[in-house]
PDB file of C-alpha atoms and ligand atoms in Angstrom:
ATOM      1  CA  UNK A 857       0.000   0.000   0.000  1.00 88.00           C
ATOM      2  CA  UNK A 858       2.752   2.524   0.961  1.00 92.00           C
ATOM      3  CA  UNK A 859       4.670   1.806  -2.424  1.00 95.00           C
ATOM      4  CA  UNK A 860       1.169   2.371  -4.025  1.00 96.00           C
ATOM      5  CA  UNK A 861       0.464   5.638  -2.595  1.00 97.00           C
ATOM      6  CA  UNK A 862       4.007   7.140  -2.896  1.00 97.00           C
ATOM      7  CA  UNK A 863       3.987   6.252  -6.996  1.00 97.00           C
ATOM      8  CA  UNK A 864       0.296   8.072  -7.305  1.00 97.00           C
ATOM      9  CA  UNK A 865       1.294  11.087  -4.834  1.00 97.00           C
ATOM     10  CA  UNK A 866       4.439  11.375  -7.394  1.00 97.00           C
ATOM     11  CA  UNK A 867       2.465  10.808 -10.525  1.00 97.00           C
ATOM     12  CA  UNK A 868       0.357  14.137  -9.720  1.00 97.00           C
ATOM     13  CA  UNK A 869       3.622  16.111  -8.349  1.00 96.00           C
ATOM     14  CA  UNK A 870       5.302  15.423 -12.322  1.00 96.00           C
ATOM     15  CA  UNK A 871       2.231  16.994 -13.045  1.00 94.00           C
ATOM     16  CA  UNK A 872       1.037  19.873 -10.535  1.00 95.00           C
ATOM     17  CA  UNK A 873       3.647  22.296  -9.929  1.00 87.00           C
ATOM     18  CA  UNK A 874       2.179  23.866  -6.528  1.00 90.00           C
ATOM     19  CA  UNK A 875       0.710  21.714  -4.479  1.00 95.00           C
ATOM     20  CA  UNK A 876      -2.128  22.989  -1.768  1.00 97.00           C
ATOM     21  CA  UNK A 877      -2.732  22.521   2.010  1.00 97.00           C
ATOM     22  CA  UNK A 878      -6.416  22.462   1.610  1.00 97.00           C
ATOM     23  CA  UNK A 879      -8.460  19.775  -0.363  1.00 97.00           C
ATOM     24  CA  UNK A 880     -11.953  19.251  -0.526  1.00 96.00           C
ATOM     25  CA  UNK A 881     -13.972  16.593  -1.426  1.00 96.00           C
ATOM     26  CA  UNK A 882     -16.577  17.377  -3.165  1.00 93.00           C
ATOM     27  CA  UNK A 883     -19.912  15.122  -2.432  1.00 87.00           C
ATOM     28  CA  UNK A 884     -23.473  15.341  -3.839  1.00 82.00           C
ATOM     29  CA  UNK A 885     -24.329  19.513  -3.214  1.00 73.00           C
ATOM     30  CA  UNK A 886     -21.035  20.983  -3.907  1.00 82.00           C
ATOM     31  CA  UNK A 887     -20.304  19.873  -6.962  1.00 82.00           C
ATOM     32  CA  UNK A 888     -20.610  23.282  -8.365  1.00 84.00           C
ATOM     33  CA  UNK A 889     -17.985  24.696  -6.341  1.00 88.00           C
ATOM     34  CA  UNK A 890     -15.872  23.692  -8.854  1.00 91.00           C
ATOM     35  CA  UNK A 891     -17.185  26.562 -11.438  1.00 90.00           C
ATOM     36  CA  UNK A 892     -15.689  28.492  -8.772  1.00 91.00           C
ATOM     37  CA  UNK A 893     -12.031  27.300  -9.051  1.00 93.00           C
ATOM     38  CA  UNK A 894      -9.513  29.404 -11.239  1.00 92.00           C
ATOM     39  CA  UNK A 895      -6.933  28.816 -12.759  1.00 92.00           C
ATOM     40  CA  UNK A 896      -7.911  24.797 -12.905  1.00 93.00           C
ATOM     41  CA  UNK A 897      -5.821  21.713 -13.968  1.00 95.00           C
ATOM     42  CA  UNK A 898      -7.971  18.826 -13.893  1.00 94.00           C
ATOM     43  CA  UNK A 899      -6.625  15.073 -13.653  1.00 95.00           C
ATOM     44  CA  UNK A 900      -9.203  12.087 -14.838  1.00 92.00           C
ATOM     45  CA  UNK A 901      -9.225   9.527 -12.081  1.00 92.00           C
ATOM     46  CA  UNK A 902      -8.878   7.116 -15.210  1.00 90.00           C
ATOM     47  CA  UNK A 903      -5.337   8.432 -15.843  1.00 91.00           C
ATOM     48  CA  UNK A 904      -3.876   8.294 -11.995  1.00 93.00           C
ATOM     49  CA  UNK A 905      -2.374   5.173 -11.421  1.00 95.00           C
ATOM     50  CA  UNK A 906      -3.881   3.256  -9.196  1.00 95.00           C
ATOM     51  CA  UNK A 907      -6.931   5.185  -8.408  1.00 92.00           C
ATOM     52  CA  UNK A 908      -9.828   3.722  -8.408  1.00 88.00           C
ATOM     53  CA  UNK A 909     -12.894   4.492 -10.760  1.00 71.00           C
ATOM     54  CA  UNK A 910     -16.217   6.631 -10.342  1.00 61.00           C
ATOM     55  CA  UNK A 911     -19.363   4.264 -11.269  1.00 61.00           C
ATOM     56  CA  UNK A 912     -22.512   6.474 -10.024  1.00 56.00           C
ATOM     57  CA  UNK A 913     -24.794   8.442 -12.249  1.00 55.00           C
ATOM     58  CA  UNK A 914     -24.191  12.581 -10.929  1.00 49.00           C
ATOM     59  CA  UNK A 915     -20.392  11.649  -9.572  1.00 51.00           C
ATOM     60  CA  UNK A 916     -17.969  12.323 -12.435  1.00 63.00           C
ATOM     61  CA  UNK A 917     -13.968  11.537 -10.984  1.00 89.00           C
ATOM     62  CA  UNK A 918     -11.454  14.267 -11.378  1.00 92.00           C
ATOM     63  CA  UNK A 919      -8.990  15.654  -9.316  1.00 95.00           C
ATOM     64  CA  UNK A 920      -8.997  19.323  -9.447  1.00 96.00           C
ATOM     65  CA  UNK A 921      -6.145  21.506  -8.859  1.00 97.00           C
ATOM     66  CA  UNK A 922      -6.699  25.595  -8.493  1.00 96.00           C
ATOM     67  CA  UNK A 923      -7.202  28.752  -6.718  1.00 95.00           C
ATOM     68  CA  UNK A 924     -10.660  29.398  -4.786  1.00 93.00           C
ATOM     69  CA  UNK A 925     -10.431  33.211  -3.762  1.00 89.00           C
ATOM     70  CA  UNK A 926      -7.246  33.151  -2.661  1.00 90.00           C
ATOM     71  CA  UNK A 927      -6.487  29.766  -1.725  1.00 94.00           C
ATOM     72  CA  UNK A 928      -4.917  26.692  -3.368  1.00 95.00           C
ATOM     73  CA  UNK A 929      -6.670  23.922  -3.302  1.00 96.00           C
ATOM     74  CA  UNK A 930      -7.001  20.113  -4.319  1.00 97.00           C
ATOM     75  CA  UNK A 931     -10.454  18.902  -5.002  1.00 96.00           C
ATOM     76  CA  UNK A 932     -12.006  15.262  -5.479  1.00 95.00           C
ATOM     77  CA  UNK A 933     -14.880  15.746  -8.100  1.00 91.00           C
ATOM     78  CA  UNK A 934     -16.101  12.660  -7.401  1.00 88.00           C
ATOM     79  CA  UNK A 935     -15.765   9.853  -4.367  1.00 91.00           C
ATOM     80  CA  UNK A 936     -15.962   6.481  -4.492  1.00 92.00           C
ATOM     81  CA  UNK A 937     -18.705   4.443  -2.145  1.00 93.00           C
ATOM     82  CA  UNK A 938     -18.595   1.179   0.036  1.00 96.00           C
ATOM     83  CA  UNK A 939     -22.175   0.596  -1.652  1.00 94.00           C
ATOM     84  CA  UNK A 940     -20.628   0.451  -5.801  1.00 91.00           C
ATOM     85  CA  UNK A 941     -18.471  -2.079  -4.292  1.00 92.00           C
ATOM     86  CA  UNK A 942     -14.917  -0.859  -3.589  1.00 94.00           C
ATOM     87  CA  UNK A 943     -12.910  -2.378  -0.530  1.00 94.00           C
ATOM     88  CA  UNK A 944     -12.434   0.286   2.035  1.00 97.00           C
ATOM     89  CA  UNK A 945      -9.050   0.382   1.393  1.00 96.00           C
ATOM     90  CA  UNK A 946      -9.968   1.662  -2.251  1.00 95.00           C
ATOM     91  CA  UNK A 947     -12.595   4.402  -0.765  1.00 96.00           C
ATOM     92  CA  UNK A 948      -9.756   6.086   0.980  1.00 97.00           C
ATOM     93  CA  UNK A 949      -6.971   5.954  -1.023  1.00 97.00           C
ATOM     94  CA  UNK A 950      -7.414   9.283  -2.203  1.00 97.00           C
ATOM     95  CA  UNK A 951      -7.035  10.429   1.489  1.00 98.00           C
ATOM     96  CA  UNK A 952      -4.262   8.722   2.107  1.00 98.00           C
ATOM     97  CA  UNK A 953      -2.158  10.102  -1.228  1.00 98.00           C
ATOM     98  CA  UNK A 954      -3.539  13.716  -0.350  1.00 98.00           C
ATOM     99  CA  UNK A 955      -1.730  13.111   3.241  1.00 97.00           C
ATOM    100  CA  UNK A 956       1.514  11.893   1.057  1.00 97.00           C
ATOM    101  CA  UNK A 957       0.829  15.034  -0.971  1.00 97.00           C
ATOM    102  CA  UNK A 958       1.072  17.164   2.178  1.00 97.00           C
ATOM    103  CA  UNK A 959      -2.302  18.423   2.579  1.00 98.00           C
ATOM    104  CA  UNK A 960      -3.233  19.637   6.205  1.00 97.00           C
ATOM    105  CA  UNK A 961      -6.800  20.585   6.208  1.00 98.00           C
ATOM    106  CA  UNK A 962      -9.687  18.101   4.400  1.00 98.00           C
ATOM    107  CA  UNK A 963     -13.106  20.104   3.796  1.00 97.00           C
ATOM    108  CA  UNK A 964     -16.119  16.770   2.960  1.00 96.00           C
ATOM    109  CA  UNK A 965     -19.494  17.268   1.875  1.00 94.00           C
ATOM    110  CA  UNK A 966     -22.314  15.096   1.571  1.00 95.00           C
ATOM    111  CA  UNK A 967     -25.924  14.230   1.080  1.00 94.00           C
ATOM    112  CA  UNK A 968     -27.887  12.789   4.166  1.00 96.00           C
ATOM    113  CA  UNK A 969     -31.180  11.966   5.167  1.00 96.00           C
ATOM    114  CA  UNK A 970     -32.171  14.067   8.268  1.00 96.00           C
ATOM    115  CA  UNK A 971     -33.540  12.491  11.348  1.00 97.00           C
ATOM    116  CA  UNK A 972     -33.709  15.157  13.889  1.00 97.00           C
ATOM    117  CA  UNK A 973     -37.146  16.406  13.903  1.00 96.00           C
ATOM    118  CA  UNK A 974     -36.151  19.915  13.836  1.00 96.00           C
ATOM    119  CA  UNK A 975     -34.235  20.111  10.634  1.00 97.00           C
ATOM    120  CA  UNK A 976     -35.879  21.068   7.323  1.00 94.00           C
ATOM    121  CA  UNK A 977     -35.044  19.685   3.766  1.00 93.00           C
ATOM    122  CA  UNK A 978     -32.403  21.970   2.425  1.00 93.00           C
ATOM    123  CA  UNK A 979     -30.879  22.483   5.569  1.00 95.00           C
ATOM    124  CA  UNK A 980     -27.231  22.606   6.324  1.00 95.00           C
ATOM    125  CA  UNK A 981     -25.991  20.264   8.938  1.00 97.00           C
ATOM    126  CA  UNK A 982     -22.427  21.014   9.997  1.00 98.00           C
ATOM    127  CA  UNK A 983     -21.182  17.763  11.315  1.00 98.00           C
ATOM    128  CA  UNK A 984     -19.860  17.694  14.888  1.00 98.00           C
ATOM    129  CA  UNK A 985     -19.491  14.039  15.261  1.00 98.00           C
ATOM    130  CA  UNK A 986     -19.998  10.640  13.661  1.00 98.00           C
ATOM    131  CA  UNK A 987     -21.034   7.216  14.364  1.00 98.00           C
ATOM    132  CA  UNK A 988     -19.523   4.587  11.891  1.00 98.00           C
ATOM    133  CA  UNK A 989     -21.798   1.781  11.124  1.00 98.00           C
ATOM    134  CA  UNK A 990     -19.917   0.553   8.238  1.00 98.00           C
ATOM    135  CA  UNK A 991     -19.324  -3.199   8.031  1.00 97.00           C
ATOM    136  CA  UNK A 992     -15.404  -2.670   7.259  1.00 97.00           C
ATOM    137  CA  UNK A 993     -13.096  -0.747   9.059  1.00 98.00           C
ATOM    138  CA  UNK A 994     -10.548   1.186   6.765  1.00 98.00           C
ATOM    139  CA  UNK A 995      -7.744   0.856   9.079  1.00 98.00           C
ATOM    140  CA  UNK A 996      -8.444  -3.064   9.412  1.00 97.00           C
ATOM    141  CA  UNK A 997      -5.439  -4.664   8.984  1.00 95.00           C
ATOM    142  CA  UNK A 998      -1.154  -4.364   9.103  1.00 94.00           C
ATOM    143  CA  UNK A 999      -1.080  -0.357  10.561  1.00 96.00           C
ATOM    144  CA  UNK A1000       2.192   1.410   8.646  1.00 94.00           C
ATOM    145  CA  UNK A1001       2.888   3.968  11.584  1.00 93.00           C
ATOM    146  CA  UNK A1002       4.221   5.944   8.925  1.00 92.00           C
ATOM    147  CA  UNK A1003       0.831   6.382   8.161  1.00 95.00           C
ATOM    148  CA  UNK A1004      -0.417   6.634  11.493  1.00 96.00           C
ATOM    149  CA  UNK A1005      -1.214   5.136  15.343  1.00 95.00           C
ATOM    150  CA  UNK A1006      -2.599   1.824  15.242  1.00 97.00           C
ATOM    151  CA  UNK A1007      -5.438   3.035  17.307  1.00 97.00           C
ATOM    152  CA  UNK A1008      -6.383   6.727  16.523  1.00 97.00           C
ATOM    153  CA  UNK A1009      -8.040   9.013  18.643  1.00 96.00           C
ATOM    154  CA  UNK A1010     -10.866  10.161  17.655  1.00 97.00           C
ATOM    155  CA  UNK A1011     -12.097  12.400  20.368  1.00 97.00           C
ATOM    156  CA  UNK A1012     -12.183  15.092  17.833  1.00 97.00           C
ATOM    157  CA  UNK A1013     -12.910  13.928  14.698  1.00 98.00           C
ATOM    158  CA  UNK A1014     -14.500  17.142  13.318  1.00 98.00           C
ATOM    159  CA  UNK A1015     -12.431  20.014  14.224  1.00 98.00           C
ATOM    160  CA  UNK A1016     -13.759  22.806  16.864  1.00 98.00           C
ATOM    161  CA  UNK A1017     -11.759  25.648  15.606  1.00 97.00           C
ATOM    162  CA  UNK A1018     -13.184  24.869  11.777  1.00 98.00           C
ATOM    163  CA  UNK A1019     -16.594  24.307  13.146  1.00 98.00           C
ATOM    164  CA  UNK A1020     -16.476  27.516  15.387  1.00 97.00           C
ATOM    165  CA  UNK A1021     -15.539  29.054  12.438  1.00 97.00           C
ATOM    166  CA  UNK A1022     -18.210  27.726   9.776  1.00 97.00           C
ATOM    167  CA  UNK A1023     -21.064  28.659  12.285  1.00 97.00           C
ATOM    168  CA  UNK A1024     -19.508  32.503  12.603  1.00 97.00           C
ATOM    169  CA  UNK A1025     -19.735  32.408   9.034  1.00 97.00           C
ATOM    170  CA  UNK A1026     -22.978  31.485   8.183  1.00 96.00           C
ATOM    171  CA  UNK A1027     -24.381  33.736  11.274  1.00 96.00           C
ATOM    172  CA  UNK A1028     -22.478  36.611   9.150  1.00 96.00           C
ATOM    173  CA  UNK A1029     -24.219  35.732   6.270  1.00 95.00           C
ATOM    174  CA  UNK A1030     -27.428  34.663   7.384  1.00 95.00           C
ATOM    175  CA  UNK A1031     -27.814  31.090   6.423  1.00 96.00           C
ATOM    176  CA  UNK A1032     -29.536  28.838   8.673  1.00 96.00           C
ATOM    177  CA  UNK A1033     -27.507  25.823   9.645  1.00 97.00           C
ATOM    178  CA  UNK A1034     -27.917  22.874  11.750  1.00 98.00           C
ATOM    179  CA  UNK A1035     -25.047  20.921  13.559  1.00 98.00           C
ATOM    180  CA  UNK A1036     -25.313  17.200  14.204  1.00 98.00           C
ATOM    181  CA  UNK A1037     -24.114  14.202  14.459  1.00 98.00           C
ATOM    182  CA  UNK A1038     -23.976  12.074  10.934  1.00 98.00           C
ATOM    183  CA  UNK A1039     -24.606   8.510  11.182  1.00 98.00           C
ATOM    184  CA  UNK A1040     -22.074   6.273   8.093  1.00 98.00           C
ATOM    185  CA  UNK A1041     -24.117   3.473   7.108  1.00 98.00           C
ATOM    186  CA  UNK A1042     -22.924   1.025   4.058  1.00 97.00           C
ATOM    187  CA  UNK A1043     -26.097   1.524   1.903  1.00 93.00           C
ATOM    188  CA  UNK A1044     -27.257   1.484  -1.318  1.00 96.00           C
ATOM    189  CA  UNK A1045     -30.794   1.368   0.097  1.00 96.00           C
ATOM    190  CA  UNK A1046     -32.373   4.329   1.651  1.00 95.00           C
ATOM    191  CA  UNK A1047     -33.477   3.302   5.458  1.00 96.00           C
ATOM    192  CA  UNK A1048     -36.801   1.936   6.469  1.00 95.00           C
ATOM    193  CA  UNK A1049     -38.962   3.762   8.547  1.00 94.00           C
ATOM    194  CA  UNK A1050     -37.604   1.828  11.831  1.00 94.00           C
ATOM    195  CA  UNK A1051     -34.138   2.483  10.878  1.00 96.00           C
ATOM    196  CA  UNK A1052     -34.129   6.027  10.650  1.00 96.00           C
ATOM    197  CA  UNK A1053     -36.098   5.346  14.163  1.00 96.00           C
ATOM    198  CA  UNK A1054     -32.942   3.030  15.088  1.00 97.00           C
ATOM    199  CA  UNK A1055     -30.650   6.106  13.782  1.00 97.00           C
ATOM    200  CA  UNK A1056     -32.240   8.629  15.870  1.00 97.00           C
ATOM    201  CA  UNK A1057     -32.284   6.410  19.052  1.00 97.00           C
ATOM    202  CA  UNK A1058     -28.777   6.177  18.962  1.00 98.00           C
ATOM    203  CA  UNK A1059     -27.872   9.653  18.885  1.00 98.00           C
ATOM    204  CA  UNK A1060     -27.173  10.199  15.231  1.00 98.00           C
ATOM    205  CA  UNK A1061     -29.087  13.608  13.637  1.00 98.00           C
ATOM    206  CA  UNK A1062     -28.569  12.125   9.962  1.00 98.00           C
ATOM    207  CA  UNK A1063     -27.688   9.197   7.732  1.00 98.00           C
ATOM    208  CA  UNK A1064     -25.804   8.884   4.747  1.00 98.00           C
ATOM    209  CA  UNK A1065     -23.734   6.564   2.672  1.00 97.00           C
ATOM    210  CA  UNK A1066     -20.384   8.512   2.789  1.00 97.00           C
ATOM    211  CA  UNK A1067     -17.828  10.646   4.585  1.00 98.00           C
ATOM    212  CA  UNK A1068     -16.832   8.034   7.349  1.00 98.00           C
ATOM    213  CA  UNK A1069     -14.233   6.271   6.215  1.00 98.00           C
ATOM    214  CA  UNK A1070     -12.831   9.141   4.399  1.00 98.00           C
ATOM    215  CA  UNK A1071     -13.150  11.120   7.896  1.00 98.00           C
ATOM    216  CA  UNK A1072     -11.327   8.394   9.611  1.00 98.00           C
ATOM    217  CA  UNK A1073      -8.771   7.831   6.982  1.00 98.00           C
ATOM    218  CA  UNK A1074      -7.816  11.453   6.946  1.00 98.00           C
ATOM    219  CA  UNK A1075      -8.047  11.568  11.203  1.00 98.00           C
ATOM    220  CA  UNK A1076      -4.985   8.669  10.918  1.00 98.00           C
ATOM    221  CA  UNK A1077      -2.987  10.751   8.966  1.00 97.00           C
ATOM    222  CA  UNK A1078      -3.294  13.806  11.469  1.00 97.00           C
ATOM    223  CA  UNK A1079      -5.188  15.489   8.903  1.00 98.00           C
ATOM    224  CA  UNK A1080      -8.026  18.524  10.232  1.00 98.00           C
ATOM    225  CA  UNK A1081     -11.190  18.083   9.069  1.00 98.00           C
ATOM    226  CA  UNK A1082     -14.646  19.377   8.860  1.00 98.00           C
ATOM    227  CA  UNK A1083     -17.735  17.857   6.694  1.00 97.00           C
ATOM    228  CA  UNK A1084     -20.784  19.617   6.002  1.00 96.00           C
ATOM    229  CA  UNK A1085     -24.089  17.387   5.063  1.00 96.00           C
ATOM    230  CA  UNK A1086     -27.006  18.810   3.382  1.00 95.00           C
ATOM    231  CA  UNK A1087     -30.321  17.288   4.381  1.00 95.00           C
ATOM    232  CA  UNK A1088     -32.005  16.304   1.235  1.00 94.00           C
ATOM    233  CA  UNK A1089     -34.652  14.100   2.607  1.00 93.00           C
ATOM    234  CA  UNK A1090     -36.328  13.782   6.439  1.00 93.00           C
ATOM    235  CA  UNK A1091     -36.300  10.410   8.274  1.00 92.00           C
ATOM    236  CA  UNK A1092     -38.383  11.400  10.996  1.00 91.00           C
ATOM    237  CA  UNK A1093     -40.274   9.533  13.222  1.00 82.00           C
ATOM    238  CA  UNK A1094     -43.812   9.733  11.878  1.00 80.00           C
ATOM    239  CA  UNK A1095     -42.890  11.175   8.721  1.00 78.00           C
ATOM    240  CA  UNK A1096     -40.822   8.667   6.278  1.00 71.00           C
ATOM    241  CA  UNK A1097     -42.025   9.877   2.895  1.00 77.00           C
ATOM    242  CA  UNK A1098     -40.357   8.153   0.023  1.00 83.00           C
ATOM    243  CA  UNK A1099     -36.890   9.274  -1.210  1.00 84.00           C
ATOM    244  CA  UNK A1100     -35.677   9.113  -4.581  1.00 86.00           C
ATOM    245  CA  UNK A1101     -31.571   9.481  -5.469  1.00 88.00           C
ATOM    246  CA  UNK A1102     -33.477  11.774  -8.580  1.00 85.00           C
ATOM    247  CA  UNK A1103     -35.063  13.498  -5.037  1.00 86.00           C
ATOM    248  CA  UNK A1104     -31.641  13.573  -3.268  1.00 84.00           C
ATOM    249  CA  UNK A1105     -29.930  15.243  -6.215  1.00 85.00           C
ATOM    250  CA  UNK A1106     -32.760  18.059  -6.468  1.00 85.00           C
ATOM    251  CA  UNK A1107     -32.495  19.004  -2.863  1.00 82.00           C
ATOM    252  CA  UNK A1108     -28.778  19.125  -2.711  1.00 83.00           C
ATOM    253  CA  UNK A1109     -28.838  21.172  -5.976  1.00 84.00           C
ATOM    254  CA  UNK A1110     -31.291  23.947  -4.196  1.00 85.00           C
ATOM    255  CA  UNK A1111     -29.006  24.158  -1.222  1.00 85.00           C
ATOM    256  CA  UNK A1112     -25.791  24.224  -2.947  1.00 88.00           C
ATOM    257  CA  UNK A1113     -25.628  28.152  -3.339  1.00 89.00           C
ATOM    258  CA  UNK A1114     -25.818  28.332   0.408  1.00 90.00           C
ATOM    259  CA  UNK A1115     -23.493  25.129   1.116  1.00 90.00           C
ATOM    260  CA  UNK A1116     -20.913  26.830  -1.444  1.00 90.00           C
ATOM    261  CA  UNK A1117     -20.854  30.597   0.353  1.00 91.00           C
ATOM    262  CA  UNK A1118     -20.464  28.696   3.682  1.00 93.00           C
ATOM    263  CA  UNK A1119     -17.537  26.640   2.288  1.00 93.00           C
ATOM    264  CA  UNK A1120     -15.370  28.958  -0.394  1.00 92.00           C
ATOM    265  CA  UNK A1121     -15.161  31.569   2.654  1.00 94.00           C
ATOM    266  CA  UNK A1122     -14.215  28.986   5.513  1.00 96.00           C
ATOM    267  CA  UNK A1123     -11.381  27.306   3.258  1.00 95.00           C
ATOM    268  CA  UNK A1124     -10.389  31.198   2.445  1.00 94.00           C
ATOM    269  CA  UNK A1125     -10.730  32.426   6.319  1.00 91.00           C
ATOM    270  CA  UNK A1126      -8.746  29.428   7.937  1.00 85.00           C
TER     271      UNK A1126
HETATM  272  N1  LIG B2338     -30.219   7.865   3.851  1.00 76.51           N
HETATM  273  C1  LIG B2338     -28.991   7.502   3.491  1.00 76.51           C
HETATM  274  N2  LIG B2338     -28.252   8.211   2.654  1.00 76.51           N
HETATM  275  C2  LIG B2338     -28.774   9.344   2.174  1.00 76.51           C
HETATM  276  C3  LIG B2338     -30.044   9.773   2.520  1.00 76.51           C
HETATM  277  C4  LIG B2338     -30.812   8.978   3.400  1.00 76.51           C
HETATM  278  O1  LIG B2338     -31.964   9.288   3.754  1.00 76.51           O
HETATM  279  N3  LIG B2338     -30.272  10.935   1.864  1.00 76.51           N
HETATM  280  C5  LIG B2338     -29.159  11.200   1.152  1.00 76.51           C
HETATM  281  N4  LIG B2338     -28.236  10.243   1.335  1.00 76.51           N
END
């Protein structure tokens, strides 16, 4: 694995002259941020050796490099699920070459099914926690300490300071946001009415099929991180209404404008 990651992270330094701190990866509902990258080099995930490839309809795979404002960043257009079948291993490799790259600071967004009763489709949860439910661990197996501690800390996962710093921001700006805990469940089926029940019981404010492993991954590697979900669809007790990925995808693309103001100005302000 460490030979593997050290021949990609060089493959993109032959190629990328200045490489950022900062990467983001950009889920379902920030896609668009990209429009707001200058001065762009893009890299096909098919051309990076031993990447892995983007399967699902709305997720096209490039890495990004550019300025947004006045930052340099790294971005992941395009992640790669548990669900299309990928070993964890191959959902965070990306993380672990941006660590070999030398980023500091990861920025994740997602798309998540809210469960606390308060929150409103649309809304924008910053996450303060998580609670992994995937069936495979990403740091199962041999631990390279180069890489990190065999058993992380994870006390916390989702940096204050960033957090502290995305809620200043949206009060500035007026946007409504939520903060919660996300709940990282394996997927690709959207939960029955008992498990978003099950969800809730156990302290998690939404659900989605991401971000975990990616979080953890990146955690390992000392990384900072903060992750943003935008509630596309309510899994609340007494109100389970069917949910499309056609539904998810509308929702995220009506919050995005808000998700993308929050998100350019915190990678700009920290
Ligand atoms: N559940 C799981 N994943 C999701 C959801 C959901 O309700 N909405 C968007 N991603």
């Amino acid at each position: 694995m460490l030979e593997q990651i050290k021949e990609t992270a060089s493959y993109i330094r032959a190629q990328i002259t200045d490489i950022p701190k900062t990467a983001i990866i950009l889920g379902t509902g920030l896609g668009a941020l990209v429009d707001h990258i200058d001065e762009k080099q893009y890299i096909p995930y098919q051309e990076i050796p031993n990447f892995p490839i983007s399967t699902v309809e709305g997720h096209s795979g490039n890495l990004i490099f550019g300025k947004l404002g006045n930052k340099r960043v790294m971005a992941m257009q395009g992640r790669f699920h548990f669900y299309e079948g990928y070993d964890m291993k191959q959902v965070t490799f990306p993380v672990r070459v941006m660590k070999e790259l030398g980023i500091k600071t990861l920025f994740v967004s997602n798309a998540a099914g809210g469960m606390n009763p308060t929150f409103q489709i649309g809304d924008i949860m910053v996450i303060n926690d998580h609670i992994n439910l995937f069936p495979e661990h990403p740091l199962r197996g041999k631990n390279f300490t180069e890489l990190g501690d065999r058993f992380p800390d994870m006390s916390e996962a989702y940096s204050h300071r960033l957090i502290n710093a995305a809620l200043n921001i949206a009060e500035e700006k007026g946007i409504r946001v939520v903060q919660g805990v996300y709940v990282g469940t394996q997927g690709p089926t959207f939960e029955t009415p008992a498990e978003y029940r099950y969800f809730h019981r156990i302290g998690g404010d939404a659900v989605g099929m991401s971000t975990v492993p990616e979080v953890i991954v990146a955690r390992h590697g000392g990384m900072e991180v903060f992750a943003v979900s935008v509630i596309t669809d309510l899994g609340v007790e007494g109100i389970v209404e069917k949910v499309s990925h056609e539904e998810v995808q509308k929702a995220a693309q009506q919050a995005q404008p808000k998700m993308m103001e929050i998100m350019k100005e915190l990678v700009n302000r920290v």
